[in-house]
CSV table of C-alpha atoms in Angstrom, one decimal:
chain,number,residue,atom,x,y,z
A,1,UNK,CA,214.0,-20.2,103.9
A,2,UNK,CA,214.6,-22.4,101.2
A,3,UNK,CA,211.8,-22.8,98.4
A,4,UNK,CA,211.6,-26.6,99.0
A,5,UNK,CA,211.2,-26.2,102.4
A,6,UNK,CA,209.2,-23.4,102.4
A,7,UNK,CA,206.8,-25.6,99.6
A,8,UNK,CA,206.8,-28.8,101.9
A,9,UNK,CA,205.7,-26.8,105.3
A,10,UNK,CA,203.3,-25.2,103.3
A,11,UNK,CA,201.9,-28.4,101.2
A,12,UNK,CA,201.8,-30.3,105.3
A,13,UNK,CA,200.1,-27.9,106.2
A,14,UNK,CA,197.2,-27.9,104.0
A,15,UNK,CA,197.1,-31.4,103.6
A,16,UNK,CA,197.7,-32.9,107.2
A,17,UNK,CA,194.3,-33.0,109.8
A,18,UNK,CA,195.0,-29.4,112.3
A,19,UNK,CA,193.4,-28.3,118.3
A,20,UNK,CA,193.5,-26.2,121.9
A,21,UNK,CA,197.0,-25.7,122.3
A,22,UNK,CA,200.1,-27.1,121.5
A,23,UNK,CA,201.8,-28.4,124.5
A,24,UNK,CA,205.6,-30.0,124.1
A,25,UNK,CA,205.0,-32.8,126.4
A,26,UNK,CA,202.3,-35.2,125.2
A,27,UNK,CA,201.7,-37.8,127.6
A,28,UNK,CA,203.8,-40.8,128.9
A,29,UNK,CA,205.7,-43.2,126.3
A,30,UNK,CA,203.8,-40.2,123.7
A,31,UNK,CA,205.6,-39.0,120.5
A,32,UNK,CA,204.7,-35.5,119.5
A,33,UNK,CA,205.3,-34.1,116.1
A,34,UNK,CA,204.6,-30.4,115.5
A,35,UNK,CA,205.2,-28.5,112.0
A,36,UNK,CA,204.4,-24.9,112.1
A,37,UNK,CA,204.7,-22.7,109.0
A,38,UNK,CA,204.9,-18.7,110.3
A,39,UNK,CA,203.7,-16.4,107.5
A,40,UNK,CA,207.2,-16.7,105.3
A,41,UNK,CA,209.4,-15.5,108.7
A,42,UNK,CA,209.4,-18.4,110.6
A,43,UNK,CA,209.1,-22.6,109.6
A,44,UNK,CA,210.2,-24.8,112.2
A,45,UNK,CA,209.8,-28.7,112.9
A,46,UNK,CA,209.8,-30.5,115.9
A,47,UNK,CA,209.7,-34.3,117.4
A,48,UNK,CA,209.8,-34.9,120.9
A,49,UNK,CA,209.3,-38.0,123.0
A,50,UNK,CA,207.9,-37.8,126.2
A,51,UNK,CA,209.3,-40.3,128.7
A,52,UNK,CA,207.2,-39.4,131.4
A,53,UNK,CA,204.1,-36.9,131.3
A,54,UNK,CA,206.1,-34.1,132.9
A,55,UNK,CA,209.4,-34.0,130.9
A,56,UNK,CA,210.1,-34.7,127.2
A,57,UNK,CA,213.3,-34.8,125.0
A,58,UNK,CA,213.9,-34.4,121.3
A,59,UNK,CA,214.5,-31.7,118.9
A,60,UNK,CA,214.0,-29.6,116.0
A,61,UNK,CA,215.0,-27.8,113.3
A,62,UNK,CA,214.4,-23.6,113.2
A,63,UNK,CA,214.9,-21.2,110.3
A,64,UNK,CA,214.2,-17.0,110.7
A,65,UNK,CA,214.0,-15.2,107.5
A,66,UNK,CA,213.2,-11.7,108.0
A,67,UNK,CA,211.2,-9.2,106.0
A,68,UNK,CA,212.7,-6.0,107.1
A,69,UNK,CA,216.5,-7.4,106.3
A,70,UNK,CA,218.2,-10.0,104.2
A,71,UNK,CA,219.2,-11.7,107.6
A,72,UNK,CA,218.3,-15.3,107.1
A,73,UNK,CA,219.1,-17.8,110.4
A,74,UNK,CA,219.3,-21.6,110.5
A,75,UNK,CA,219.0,-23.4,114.0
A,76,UNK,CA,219.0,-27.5,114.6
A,77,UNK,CA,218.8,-27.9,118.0
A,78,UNK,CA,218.0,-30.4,120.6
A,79,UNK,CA,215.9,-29.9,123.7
A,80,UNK,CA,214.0,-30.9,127.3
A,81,UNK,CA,210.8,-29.8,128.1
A,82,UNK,CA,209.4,-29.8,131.5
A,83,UNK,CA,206.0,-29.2,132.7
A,84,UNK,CA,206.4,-27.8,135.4
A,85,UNK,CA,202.7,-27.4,137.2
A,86,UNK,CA,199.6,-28.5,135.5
A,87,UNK,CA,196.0,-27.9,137.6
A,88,UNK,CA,193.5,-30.2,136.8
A,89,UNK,CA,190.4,-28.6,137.3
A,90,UNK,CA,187.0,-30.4,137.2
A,91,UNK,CA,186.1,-28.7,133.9
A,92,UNK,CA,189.5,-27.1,132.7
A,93,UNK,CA,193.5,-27.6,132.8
A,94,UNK,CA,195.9,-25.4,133.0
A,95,UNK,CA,199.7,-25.9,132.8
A,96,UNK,CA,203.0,-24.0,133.0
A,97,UNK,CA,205.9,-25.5,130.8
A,98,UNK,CA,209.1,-24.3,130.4
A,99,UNK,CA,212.3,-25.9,127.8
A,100,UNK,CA,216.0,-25.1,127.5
A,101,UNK,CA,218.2,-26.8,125.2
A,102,UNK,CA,221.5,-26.5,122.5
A,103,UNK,CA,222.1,-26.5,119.1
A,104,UNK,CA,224.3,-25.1,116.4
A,105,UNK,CA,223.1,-22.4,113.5
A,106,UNK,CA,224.1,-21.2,110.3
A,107,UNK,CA,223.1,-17.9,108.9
A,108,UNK,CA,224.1,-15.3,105.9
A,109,UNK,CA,224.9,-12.3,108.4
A,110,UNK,CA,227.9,-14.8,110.0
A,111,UNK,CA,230.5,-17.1,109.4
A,112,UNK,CA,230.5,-20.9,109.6
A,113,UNK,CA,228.7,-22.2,112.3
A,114,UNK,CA,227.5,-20.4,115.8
A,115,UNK,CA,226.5,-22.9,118.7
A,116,UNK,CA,223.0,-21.5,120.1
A,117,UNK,CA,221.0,-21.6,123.5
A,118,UNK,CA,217.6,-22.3,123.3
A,119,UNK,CA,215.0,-21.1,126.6
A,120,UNK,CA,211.3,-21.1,126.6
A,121,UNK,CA,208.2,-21.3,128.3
A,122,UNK,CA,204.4,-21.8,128.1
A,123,UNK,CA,201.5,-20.8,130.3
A,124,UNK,CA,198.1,-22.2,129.1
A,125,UNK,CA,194.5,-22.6,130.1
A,126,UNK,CA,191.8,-24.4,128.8
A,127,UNK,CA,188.0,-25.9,129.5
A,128,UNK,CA,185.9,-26.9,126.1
A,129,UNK,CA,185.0,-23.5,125.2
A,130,UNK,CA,188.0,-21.3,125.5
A,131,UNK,CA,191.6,-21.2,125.6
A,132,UNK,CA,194.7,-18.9,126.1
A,133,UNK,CA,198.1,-19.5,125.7
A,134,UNK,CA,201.2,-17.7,126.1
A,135,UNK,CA,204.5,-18.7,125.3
A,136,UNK,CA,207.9,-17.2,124.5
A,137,UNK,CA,210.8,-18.8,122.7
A,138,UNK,CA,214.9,-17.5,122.7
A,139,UNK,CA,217.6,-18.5,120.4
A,140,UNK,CA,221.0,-16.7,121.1
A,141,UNK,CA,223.9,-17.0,120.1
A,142,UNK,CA,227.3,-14.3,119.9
A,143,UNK,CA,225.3,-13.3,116.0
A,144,UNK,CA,221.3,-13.2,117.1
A,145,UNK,CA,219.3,-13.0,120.1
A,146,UNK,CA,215.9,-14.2,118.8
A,147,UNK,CA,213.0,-13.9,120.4
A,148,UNK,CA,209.2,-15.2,119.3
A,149,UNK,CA,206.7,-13.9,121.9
A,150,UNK,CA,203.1,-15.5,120.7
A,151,UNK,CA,199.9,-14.8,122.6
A,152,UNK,CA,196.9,-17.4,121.6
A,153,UNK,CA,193.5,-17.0,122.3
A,154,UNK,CA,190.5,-19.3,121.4
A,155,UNK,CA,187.2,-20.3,121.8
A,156,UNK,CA,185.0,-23.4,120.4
A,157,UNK,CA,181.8,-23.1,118.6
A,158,UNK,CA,180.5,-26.6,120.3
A,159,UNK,CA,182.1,-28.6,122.8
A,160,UNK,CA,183.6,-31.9,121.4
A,161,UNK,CA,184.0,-35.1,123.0
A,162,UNK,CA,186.5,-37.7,122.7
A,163,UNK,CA,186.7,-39.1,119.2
A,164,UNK,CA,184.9,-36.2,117.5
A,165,UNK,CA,186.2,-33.7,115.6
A,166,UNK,CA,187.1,-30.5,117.4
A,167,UNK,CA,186.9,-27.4,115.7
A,168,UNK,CA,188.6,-24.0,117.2
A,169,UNK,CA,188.8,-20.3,116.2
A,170,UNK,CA,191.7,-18.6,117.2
A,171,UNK,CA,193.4,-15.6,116.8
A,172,UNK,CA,197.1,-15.3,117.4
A,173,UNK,CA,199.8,-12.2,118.0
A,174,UNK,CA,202.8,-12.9,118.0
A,175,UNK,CA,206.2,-10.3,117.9
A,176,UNK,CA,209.7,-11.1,116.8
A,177,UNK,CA,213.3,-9.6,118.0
A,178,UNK,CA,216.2,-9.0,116.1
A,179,UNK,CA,214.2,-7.6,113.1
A,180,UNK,CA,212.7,-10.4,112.1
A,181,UNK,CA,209.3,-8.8,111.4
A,182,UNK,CA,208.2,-5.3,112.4
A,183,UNK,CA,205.4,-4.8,114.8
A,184,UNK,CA,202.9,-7.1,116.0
A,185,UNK,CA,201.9,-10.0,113.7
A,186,UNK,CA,198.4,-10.8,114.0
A,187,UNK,CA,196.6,-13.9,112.5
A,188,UNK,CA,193.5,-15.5,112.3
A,189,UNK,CA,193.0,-19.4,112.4
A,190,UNK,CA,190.9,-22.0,112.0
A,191,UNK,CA,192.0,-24.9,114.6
A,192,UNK,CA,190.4,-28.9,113.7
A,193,UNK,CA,191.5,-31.5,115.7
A,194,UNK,CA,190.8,-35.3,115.8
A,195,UNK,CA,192.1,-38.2,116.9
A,196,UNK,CA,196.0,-37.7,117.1
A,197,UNK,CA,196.2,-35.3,114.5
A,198,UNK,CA,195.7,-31.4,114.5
A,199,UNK,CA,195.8,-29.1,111.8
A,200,UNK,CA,195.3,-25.2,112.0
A,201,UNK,CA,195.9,-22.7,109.7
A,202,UNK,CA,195.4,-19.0,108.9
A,203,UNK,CA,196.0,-15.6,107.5
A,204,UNK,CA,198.1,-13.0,109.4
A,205,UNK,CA,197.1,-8.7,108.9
A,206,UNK,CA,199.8,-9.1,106.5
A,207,UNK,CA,197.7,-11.1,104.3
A,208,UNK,CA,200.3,-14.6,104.5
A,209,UNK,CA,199.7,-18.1,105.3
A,210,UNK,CA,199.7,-19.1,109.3
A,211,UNK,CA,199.4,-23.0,109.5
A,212,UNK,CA,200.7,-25.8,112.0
A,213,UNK,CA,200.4,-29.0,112.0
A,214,UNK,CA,200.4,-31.8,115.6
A,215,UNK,CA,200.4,-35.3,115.7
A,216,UNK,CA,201.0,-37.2,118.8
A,217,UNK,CA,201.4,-41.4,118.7
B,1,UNK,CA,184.7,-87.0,148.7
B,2,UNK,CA,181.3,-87.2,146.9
B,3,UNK,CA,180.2,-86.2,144.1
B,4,UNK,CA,177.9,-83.3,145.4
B,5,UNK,CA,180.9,-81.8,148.0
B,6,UNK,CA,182.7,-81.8,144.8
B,7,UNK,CA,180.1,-79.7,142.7
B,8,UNK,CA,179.5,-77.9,145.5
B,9,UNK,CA,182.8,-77.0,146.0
B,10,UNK,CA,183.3,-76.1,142.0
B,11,UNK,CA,180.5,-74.1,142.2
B,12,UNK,CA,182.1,-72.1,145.1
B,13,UNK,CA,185.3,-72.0,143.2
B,14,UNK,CA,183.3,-70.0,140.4
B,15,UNK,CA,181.4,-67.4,142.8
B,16,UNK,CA,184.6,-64.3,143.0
B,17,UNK,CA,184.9,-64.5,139.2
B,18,UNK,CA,180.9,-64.2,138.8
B,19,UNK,CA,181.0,-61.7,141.5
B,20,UNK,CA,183.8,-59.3,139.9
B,21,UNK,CA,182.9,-56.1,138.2
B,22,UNK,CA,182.1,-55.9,133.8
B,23,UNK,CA,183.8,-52.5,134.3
B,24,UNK,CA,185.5,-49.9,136.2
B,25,UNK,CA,184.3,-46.4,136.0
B,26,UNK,CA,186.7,-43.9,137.0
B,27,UNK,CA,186.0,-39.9,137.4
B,28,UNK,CA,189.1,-37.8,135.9
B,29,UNK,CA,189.9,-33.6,136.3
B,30,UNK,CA,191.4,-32.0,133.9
B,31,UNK,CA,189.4,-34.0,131.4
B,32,UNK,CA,189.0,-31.4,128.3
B,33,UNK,CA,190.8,-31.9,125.7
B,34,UNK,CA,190.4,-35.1,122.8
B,35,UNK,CA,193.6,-34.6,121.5
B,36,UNK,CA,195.6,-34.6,124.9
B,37,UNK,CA,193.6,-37.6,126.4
B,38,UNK,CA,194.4,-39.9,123.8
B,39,UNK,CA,197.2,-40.8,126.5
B,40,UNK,CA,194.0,-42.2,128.6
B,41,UNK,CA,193.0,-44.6,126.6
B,42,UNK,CA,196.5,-45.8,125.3
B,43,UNK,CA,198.2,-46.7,128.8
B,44,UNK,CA,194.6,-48.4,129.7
B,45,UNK,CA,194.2,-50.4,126.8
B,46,UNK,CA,198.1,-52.3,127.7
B,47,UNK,CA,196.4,-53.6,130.3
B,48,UNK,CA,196.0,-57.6,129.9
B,49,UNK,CA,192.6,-57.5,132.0
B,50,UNK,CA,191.6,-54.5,129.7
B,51,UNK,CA,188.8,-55.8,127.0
B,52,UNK,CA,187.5,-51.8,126.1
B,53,UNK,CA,188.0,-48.1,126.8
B,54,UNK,CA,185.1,-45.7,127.0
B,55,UNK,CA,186.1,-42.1,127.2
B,56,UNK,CA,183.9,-39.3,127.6
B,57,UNK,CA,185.1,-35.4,128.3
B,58,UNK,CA,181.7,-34.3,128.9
B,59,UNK,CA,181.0,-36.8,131.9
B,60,UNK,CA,184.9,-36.5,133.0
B,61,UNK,CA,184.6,-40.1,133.0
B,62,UNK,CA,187.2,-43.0,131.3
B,63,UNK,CA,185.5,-46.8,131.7
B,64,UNK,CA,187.2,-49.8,131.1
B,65,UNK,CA,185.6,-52.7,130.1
B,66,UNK,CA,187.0,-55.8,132.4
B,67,UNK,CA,187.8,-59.4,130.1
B,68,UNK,CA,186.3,-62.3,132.3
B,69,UNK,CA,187.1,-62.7,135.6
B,70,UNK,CA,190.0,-60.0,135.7
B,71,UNK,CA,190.5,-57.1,137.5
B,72,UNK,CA,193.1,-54.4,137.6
B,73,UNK,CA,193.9,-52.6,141.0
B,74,UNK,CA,192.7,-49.1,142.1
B,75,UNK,CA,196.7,-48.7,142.2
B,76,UNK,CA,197.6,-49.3,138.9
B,77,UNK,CA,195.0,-47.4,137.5
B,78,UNK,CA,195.7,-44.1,139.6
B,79,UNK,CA,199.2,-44.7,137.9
B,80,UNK,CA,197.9,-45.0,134.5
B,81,UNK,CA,196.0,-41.9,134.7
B,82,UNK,CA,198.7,-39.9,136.3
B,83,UNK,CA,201.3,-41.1,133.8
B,84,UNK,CA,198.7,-39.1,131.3
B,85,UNK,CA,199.0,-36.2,133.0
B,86,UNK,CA,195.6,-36.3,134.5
B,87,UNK,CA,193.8,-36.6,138.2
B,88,UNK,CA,191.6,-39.2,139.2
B,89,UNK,CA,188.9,-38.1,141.6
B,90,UNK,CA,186.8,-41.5,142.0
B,91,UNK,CA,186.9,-45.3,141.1
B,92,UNK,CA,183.7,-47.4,141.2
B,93,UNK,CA,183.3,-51.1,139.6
B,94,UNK,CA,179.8,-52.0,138.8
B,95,UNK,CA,178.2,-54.8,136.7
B,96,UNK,CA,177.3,-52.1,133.9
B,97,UNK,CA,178.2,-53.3,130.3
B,98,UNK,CA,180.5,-50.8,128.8
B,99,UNK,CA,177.7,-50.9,125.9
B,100,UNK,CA,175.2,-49.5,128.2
B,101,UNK,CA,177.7,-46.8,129.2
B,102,UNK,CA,178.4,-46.1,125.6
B,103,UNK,CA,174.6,-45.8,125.1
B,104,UNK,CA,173.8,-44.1,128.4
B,105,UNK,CA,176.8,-41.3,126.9
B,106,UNK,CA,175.3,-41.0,123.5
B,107,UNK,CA,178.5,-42.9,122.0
B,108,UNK,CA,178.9,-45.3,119.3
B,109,UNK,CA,181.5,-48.0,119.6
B,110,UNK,CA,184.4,-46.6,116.8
């Protein structure tokens, strides 16, 4: 990662308002912005625009800098999100998500430019209290096969309503292929949400900055 | 015609619009989230008959204040909410002032 980038993602994140879970699909007409900062191996930005509540289109921008090699990976891709179940409980909601999309990467353990596949998907639950989330997240192409397997789990000190501020601890694992970090990364956050915006942010076992930022308008 | 079938027939002209609903209360699932039903309250608030939006996750309820007169059909509104992503359970209109449902939910208008 690129000291600019790495100092914008990081000054975002400090800076911008941080909720339950993330979810790539806002609502209908919604545009979702989501930054996340991942503990000096991972930044990534998306935008996506939701044309309907269960499918959204857009894209984003990726980049892998590992701490075990010097293998560094850039990916700008695009991408459709589908949800495709949600259950809407009386008192909770839970939804199954899943993405695929294209793109084209650069890196410093290839030449020129690889084009990449992009798959995912995302199972969450939530009521006011708790949440869990599970989601996992592939770019390959012929030079990487990256994986990001992230396992969320929260719970609220107070239940907010609309229009107040909603405050979530969370604690987050999260593992990486292709030697991108060794072992299990584990971080706790602190998850404020208002409003459209959402801010979390953190510190991993490994003692570095965890932090995403959401807005949806 | 005389003056009085006139009046009276003014008057009668007047009775639907005195007799529609201030608001519409509607019962949502899946209601938990601030950040996600933001959704709610924007598709509700294009409404032209739409004068205010009350949302409240602990009641699973979204009201919407009627302007004078207007109404918007069970139909549309089922579409609004499930074009949020949500599931309406109930609808019911009543004569309530969406400032006593604000009260009655311990909200202050924003």
């Amino acid at each position: 990662m690129t000291r600019w980038s790495e100092n914008l993602v990081g000054a975002l994140a400090l800076i911008a308002p941080v909720c339950a879970f993330t979810k790539p699909i806002a609502f209908a007409n919604g545009t979702t912005v989501m930054l996340e900062y991942g503990a000096g191996t991972m930044w990534e930005a998306q935008i996506f625009y939701a044309p309907q509540y269960n499918y959204s289109v857009g894209g984003g921008h990726v980049e892998f800098d590992s701490d075990i090699t010097p293998e560094t990976v850039r990916i700008t891709y695009a991408r459709l999100n589908y949800l495709l179940h949600r259950w809407n409980l009386e008192s909770a909601q839970a939804n199954v998500f899943v993405w695929g999309g294209a793109g084209a990467a650069t890196g410093n353990t290839f030449s020129g430019t690889e084009l990449t596949g992009n798959a995912g998907a995302q199972a969450d639950y939530e009521t006011r209290r708790v949440y869990a989330s599970l989601k996992t997240d592939l770019q390959k192409a012929n030079a990487f096969n990256i994986r990001v397997d992230t396992l969320q789990l929260g719970i609220a000190p107070y239940k907010h309503d609309y229009n107040q501020i909603a405050t979530w601890f969370v604690v987050q694992a999260r593992q990486y292929t292709d030697d991108i970090h060794h072992g299990t990364e584990v971080a706790a956050l602190l998850r404020l949400f208002k409003g459209g915006a959402w801010i979390e942010a953190g510190i991993t076992n490994g003692g570095k900055l965890q932090a995403m930022a959401m807005f949806n308008f | 015609m005389t003056p009085h079938r006139i009046l009276l027939i003014a008057f009668l002209s007047l009775v639907p619009m005195m007799l529609r609903a201030a608001t519409i209360e509607m019962h949502v699932n899946g209601l938990v989230c601030a950040f996600c039903a933001q959704g709610i309250e924007k598709k509700l608030r294009k409404f032209p008959a739409t004068a205010d939006v009350v949302v409240s996750l602990e009641q699973h309820l979204v009201a919407v204040a009627l302007k004078d007169g207007e109404d918007i059909p069970d139909t549309e509104l089922r579409k609004a909410l499930t074009n949020a992503g949500y599931t309406v359970t109930a609808i019911e209109r009543s004569d309530t002032s969406i400032e006593a449902i604000r009260s009655r939910l311990g909200q202050q208008k924003p």
